[in-house]
mmCIF file of C-alpha atoms and ligand atoms in Angstrom:
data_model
loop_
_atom_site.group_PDB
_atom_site.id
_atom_site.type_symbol
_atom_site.label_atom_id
_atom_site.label_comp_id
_atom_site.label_asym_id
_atom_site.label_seq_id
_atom_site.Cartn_x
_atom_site.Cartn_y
_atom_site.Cartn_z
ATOM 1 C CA UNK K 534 -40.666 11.482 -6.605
ATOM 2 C CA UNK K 535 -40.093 10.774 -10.438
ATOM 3 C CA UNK K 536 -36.934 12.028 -11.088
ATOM 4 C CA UNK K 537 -35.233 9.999 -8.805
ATOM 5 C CA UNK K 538 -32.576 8.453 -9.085
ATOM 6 C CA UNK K 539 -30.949 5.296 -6.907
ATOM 7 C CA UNK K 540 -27.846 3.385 -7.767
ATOM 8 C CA UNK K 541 -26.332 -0.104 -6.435
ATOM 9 C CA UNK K 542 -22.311 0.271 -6.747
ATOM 10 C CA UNK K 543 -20.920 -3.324 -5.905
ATOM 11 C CA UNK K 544 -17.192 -3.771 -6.294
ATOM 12 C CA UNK K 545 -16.405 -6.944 -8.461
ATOM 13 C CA UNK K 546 -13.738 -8.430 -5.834
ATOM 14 C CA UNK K 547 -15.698 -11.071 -4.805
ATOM 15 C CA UNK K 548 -18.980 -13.096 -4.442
ATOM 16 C CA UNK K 549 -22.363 -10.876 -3.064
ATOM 17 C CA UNK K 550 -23.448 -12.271 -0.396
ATOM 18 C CA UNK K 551 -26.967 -11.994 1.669
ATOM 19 C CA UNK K 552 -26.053 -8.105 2.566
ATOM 20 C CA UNK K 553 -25.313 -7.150 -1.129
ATOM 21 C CA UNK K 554 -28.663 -8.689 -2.246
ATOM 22 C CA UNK K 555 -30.462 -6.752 0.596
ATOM 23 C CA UNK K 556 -28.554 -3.275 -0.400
ATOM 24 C CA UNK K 557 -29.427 -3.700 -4.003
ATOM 25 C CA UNK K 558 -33.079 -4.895 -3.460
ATOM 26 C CA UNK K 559 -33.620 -2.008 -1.346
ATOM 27 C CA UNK K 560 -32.522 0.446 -4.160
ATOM 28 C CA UNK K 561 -34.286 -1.451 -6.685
ATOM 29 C CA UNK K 562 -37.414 -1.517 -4.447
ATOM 30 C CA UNK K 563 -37.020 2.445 -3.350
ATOM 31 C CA UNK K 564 -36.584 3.559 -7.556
ATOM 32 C CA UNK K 565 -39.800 1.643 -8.364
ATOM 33 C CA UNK K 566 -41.418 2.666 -5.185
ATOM 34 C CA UNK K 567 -40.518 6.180 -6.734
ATOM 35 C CA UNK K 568 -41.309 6.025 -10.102
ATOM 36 C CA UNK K 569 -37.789 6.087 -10.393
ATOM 37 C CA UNK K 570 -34.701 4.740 -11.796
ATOM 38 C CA UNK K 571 -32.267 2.504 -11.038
ATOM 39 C CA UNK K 572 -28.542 2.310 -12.130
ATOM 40 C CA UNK K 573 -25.903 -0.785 -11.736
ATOM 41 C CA UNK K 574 -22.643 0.780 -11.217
ATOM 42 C CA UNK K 575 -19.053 -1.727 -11.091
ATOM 43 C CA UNK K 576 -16.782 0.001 -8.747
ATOM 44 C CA UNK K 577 -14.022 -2.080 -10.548
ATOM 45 C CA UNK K 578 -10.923 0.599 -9.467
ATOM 46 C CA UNK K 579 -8.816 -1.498 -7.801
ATOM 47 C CA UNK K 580 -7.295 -4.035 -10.741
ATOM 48 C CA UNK K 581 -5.545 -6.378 -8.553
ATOM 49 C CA UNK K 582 -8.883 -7.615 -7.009
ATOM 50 C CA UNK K 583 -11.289 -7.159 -9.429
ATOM 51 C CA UNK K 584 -11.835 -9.829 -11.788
ATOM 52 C CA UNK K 585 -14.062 -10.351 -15.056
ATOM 53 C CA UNK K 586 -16.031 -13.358 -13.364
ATOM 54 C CA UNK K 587 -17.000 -11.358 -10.249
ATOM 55 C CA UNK K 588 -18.256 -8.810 -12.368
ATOM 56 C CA UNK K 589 -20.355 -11.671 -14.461
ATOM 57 C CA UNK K 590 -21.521 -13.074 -11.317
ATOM 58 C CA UNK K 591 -22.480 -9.570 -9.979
ATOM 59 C CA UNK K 592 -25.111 -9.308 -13.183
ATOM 60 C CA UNK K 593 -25.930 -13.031 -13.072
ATOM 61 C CA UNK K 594 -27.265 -12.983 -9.496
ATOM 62 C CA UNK K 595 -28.788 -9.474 -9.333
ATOM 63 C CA UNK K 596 -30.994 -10.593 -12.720
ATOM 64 C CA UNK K 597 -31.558 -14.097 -10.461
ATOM 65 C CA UNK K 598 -32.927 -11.782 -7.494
ATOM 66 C CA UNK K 599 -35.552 -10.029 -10.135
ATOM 67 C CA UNK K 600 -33.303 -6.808 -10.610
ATOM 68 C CA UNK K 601 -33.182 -4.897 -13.574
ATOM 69 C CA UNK K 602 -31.071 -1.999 -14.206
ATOM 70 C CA UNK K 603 -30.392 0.418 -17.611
ATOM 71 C CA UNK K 604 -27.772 -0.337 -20.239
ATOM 72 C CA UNK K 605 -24.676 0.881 -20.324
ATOM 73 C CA UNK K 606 -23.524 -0.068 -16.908
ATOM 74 C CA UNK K 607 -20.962 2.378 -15.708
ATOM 75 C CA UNK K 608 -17.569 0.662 -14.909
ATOM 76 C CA UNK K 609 -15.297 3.236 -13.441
ATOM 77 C CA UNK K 610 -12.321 1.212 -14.946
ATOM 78 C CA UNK K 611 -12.911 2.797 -18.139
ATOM 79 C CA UNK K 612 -13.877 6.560 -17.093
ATOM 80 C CA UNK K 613 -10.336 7.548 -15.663
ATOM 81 C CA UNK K 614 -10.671 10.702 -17.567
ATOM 82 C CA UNK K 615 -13.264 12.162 -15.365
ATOM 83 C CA UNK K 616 -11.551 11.074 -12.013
ATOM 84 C CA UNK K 617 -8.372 12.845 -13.528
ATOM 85 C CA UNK K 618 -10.392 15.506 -14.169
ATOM 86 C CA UNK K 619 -11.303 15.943 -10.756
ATOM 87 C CA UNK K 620 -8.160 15.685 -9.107
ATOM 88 C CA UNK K 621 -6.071 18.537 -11.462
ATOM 89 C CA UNK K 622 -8.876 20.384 -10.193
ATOM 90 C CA UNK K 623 -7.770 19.927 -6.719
ATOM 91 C CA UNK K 624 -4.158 20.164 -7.687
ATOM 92 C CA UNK K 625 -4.359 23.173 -8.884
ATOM 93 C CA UNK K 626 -5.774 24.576 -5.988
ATOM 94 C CA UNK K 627 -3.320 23.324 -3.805
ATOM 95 C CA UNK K 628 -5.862 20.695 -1.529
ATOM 96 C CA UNK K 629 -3.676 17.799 -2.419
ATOM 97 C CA UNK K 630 -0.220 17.102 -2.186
ATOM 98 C CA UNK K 631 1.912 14.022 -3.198
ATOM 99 C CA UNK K 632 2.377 11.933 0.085
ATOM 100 C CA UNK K 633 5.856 9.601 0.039
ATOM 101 C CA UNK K 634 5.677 7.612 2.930
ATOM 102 C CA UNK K 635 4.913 4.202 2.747
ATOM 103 C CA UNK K 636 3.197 1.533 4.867
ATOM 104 C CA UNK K 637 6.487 0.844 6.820
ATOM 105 C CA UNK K 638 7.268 4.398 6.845
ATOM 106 C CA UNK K 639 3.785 5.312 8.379
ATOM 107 C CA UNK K 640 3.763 2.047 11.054
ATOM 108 C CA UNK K 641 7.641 3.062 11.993
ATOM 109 C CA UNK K 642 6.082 6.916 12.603
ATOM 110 C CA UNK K 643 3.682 5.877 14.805
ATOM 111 C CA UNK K 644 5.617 3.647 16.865
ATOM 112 C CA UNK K 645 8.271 6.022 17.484
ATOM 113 C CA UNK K 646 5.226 8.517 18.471
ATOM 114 C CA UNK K 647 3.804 5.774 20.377
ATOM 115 C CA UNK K 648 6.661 4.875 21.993
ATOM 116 C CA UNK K 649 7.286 8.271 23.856
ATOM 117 C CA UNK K 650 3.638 7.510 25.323
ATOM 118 C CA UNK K 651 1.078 9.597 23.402
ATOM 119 C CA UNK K 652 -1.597 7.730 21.335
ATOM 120 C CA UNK K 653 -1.733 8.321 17.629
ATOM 121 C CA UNK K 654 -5.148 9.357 16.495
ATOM 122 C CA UNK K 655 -7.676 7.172 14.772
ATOM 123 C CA UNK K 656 -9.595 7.148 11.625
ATOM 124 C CA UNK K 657 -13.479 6.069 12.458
ATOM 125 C CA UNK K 658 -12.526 2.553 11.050
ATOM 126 C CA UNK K 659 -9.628 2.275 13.639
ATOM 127 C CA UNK K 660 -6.798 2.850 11.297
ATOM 128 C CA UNK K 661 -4.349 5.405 12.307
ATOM 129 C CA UNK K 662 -4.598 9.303 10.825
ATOM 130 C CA UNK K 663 -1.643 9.702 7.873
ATOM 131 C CA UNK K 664 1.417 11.936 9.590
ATOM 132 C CA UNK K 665 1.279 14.399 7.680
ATOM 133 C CA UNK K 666 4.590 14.777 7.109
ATOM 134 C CA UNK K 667 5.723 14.973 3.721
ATOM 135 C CA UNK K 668 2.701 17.822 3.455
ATOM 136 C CA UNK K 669 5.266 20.358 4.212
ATOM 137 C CA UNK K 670 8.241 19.241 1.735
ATOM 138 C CA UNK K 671 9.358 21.790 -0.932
ATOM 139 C CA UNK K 672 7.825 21.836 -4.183
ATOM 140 C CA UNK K 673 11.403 21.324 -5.884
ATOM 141 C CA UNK K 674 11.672 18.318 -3.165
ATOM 142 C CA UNK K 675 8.301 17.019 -4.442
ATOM 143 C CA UNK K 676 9.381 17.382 -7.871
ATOM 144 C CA UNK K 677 12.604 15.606 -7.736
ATOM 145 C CA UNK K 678 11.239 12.941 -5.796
ATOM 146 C CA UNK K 679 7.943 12.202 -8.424
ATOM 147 C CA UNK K 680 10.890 12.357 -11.435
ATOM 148 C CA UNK K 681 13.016 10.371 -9.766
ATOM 149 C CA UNK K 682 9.717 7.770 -10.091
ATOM 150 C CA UNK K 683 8.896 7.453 -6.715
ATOM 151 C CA UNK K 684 5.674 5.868 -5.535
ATOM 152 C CA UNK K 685 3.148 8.608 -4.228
ATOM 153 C CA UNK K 686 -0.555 8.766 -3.143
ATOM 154 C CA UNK K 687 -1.899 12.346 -4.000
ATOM 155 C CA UNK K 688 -3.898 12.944 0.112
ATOM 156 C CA UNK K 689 -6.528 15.798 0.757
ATOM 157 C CA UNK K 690 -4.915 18.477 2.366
ATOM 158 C CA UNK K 691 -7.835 18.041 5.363
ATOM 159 C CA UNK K 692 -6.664 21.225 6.958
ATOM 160 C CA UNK K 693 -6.733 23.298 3.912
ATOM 161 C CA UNK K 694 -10.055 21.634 2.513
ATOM 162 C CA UNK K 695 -11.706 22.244 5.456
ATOM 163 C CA UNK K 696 -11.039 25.986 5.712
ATOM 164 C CA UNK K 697 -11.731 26.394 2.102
ATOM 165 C CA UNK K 698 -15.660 25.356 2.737
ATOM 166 C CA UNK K 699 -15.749 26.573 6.455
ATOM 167 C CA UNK K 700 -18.343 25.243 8.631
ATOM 168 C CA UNK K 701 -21.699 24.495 8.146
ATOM 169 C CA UNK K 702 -21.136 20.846 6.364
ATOM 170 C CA UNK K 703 -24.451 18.540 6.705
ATOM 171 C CA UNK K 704 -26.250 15.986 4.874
ATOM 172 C CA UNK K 705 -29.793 14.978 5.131
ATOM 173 C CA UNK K 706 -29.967 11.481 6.014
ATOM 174 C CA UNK K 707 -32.942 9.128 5.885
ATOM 175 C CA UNK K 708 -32.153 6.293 7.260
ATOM 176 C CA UNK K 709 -29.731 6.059 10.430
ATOM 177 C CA UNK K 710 -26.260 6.312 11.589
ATOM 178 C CA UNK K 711 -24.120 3.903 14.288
ATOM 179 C CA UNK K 712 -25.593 6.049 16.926
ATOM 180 C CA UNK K 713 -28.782 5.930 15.454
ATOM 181 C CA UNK K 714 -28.428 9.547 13.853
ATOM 182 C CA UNK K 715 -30.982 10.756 11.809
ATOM 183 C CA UNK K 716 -31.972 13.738 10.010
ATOM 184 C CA UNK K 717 -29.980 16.773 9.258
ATOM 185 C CA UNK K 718 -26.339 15.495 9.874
ATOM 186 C CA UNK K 719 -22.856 17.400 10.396
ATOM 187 C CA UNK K 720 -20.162 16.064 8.505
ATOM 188 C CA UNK K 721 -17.090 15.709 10.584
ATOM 189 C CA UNK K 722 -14.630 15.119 7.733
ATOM 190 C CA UNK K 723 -11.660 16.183 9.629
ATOM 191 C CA UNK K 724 -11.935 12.966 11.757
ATOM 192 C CA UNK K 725 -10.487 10.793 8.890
ATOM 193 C CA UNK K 726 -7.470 12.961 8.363
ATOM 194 C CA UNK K 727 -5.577 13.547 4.850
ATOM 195 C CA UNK K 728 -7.204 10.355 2.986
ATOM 196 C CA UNK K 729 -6.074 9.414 0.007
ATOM 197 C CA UNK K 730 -7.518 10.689 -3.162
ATOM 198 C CA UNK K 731 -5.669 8.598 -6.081
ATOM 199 C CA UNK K 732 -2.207 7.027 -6.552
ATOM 200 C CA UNK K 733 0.476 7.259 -8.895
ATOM 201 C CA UNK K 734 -0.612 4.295 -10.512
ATOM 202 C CA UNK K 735 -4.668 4.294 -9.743
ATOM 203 C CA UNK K 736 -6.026 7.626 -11.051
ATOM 204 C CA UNK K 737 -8.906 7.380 -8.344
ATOM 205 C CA UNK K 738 -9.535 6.527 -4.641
ATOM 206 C CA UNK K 739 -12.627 5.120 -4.057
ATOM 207 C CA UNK K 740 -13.951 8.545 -2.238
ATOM 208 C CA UNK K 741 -13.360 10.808 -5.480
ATOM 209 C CA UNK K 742 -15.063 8.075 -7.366
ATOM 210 C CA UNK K 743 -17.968 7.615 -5.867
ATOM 211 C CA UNK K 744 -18.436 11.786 -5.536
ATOM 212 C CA UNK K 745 -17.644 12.201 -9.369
ATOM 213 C CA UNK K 746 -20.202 9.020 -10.546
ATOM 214 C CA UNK K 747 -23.011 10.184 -8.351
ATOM 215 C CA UNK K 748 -22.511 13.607 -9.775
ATOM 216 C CA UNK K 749 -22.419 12.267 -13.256
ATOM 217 C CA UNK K 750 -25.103 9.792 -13.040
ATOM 218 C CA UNK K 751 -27.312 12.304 -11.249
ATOM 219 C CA UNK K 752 -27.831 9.980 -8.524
ATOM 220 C CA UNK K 753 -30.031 11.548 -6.131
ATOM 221 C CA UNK K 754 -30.263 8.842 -3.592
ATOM 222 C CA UNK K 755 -27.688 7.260 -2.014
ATOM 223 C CA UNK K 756 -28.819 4.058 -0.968
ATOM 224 C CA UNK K 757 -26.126 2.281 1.185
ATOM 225 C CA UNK K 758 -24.544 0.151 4.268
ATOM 226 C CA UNK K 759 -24.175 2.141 7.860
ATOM 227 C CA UNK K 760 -20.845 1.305 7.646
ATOM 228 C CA UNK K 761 -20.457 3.905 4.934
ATOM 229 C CA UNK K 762 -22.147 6.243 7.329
ATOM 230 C CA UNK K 763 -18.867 8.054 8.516
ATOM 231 C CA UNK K 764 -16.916 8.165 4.949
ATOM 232 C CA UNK K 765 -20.195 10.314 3.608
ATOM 233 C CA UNK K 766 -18.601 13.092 5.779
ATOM 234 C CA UNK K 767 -15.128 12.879 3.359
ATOM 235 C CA UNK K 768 -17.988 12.415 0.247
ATOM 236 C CA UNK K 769 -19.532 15.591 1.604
ATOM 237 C CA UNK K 770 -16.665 17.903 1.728
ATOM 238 C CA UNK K 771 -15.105 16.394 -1.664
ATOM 239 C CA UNK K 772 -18.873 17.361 -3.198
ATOM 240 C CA UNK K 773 -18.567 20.940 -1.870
ATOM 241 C CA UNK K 774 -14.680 21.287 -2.732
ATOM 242 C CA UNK K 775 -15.802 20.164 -6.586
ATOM 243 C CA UNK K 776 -19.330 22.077 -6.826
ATOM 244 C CA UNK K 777 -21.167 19.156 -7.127
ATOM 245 C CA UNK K 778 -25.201 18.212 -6.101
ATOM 246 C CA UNK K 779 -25.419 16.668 -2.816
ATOM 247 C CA UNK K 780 -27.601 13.527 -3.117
ATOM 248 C CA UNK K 781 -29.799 12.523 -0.053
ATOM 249 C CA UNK K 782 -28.101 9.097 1.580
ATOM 250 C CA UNK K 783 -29.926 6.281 3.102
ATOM 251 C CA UNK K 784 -27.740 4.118 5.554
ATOM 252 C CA UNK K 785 -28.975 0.901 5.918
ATOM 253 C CA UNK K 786 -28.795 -1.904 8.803
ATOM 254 C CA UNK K 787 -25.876 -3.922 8.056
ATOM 255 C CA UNK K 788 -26.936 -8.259 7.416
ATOM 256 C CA UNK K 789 -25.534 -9.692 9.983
ATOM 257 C CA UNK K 790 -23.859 -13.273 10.042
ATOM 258 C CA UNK K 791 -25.029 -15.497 12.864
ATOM 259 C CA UNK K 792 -21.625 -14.623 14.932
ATOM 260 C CA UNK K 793 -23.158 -11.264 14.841
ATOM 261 C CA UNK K 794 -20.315 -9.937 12.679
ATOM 262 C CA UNK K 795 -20.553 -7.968 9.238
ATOM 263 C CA UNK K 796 -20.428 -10.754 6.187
ATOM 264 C CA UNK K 797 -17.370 -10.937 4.191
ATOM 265 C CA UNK K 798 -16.645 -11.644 0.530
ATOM 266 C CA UNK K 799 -14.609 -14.572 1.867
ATOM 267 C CA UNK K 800 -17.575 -15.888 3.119
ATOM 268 C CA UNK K 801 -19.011 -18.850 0.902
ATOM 269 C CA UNK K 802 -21.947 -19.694 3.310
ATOM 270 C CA UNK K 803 -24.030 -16.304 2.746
ATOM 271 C CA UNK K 804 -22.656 -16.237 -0.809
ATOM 272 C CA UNK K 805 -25.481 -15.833 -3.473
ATOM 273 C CA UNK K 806 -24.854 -18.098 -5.343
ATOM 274 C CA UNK K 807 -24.014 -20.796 -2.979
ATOM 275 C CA UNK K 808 -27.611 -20.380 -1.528
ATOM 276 C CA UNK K 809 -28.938 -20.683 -5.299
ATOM 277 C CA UNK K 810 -26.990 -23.700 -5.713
ATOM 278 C CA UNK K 811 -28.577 -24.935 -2.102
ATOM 279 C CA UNK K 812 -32.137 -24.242 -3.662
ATOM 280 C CA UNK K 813 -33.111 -20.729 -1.780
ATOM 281 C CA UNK K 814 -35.445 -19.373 -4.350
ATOM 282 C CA UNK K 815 -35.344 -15.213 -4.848
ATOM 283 C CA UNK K 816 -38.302 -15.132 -2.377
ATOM 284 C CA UNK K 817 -36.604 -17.090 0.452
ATOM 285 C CA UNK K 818 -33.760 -14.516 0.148
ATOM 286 C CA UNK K 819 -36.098 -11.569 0.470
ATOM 287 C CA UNK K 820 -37.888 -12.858 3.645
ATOM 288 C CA UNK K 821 -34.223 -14.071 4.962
ATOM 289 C CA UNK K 822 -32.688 -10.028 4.414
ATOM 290 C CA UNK K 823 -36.279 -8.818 6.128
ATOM 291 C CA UNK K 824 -37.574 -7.422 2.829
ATOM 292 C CA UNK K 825 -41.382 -7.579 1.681
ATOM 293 C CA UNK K 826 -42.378 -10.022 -1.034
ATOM 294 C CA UNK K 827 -41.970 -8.077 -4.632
ATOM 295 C CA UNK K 828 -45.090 -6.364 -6.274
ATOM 296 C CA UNK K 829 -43.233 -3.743 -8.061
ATOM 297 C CA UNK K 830 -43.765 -4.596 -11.794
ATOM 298 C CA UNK K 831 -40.481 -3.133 -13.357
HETATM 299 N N1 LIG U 1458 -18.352 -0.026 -3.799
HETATM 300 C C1 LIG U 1458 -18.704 0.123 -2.431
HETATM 301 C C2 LIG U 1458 -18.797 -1.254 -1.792
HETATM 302 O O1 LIG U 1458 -18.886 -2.247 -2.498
HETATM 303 C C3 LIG U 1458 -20.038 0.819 -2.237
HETATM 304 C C4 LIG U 1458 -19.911 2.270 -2.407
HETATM 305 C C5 LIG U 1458 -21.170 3.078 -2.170
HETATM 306 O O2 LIG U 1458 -22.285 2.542 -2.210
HETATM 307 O O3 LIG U 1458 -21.029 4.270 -1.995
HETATM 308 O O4 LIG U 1458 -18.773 -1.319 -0.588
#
């Protein structure tokens, strides 16, 4: 499989911890495994929690764990021209519209809905769909309110989108979903309602991101967490609405911590570095994430 190519895409808001090192040692493992290559890519959109010492610990503990990766790492921070790129494109064909309502506004919604006894509609992570209200307010309306300066997420039009590609949506997946779905998968993208697809002040969301990147960066595989599984339906639809290639994903098992819950960030005990620091060698951590002992020679 030379001409492969696999990509680890940590965000630099915090410490990796045992399921990062697993993620990225299973891309780095599947690219040499391959003949391929492998690619470090800093998902560093969101300013207010990314910081330059996550991002230094990012390459100091990857290079600890044996990883290499090519020079230049992409940092999306500074490619804002092609994620801008992307969205005029869906601008102009009218599959996104400026969305007003804010947090409050949303939560108030949905209790009022609530209230007169019907249940408001989930996303697959639990949060509630957008009300898609301000989808149908007049262009001048929209115009007078984005002069005026008000804040505004630009949302997928999820009705519109979806009608544009019709049915027929898949993706081939290689490893396995929640419900242990394998194979050739339907995207159901309609089940996360109008997501968000940049704000006024972030030129990106991290869905058109990750679509425009892998397109650049011809990533072929997409090696990543199951609990990604669901959001590769939204990837899918944004790849087909932009005529981009459709990369094979890979959802891995998830590391566990010993509550049985999904690590966090937060977490110092699975931390990296803080089992460096308590003398775990790189081999300890690949037996502890269930990963063979290296041979690769990259
Ligand atoms: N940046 C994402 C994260 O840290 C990963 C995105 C991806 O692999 O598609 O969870």
């Amino acid at each position: 499989m030379t001409g492969s190519v696999f990509r680890f895409a940590p965000s630099p808001n915090g410490e990796l911890h045992l399921g990062h090192a697993y993620s990225a040692l299973l891309n780095f493992d599947l690219a040499c495994e391959a003949g391929g290559r492998f690619l470090l890519r800093i998902e560093d959109i969101d300013t207010t929690r990314c910081t330059p010492e996550f991002e230094a610990g990012i390459y100091r503990d990857l290079e600890w764990l044996g990883i290499s990766w090519e020079e230049p790492v992409r940092r999306q921070s500074e490619h804002s021209a092609d994620y801008a790129e992307a969205l005029d494109r869906l601008i102009d064909e009218d599959l996104v519209y400026p969305a007003f309502m804010s947090r409050g506004d949303i939560r108030s919604h949905i209790a009022d809905m609530e209230a007169s006894g019907a249940s408001w509609p989930r996303d697959p992570d639990g949060a509630p769909l957008y009300p898609a209200l301000d989808k149908h307010l007049p262009q001048r309306e929209r115009r007078r309110r984005m002069a005026d300066g008000a804040p505004f997420a630009w949302r997928l039009d999820m009705e519109a989108a979806v009608e544009r590609v019709g049915g027929g949506l898949f993706w081939r997946e290689e490893g396995f979903g929640p419900a242990m779905e394998t194979g050739e998968i339907s995207a159901r993208p309609a089940e996360w309602g109008d997501v968000v697809i940049a704000r006024k002040e972030t030129p990106t969301s991290y869905h058109l991101a990750v679509v425009v990147d892998d397109a650049l960066q011809g990533v072929t595989n997409v090696v990543r967490g199951r609990d990604l599984f669901r959001a590769t339906a939204v990837h899918r639809l944004l790849q087909e609405l932009l005529g981009l290639p459709v990369p094979a994903y890979f959802h891995h098992d998830l590391v566990l911590g010993e509550d049985g819950r999904k690590l966090s960030k937060s977490r110092r005990d699975t931390g990296i570095s803080a089992l460096r620091e308590a003398g775990m060698t790189p081999a300890d951590i690949r037996r502890l994430v269930g990963l063979p002992p290296f041979t690769a020679s990259a």
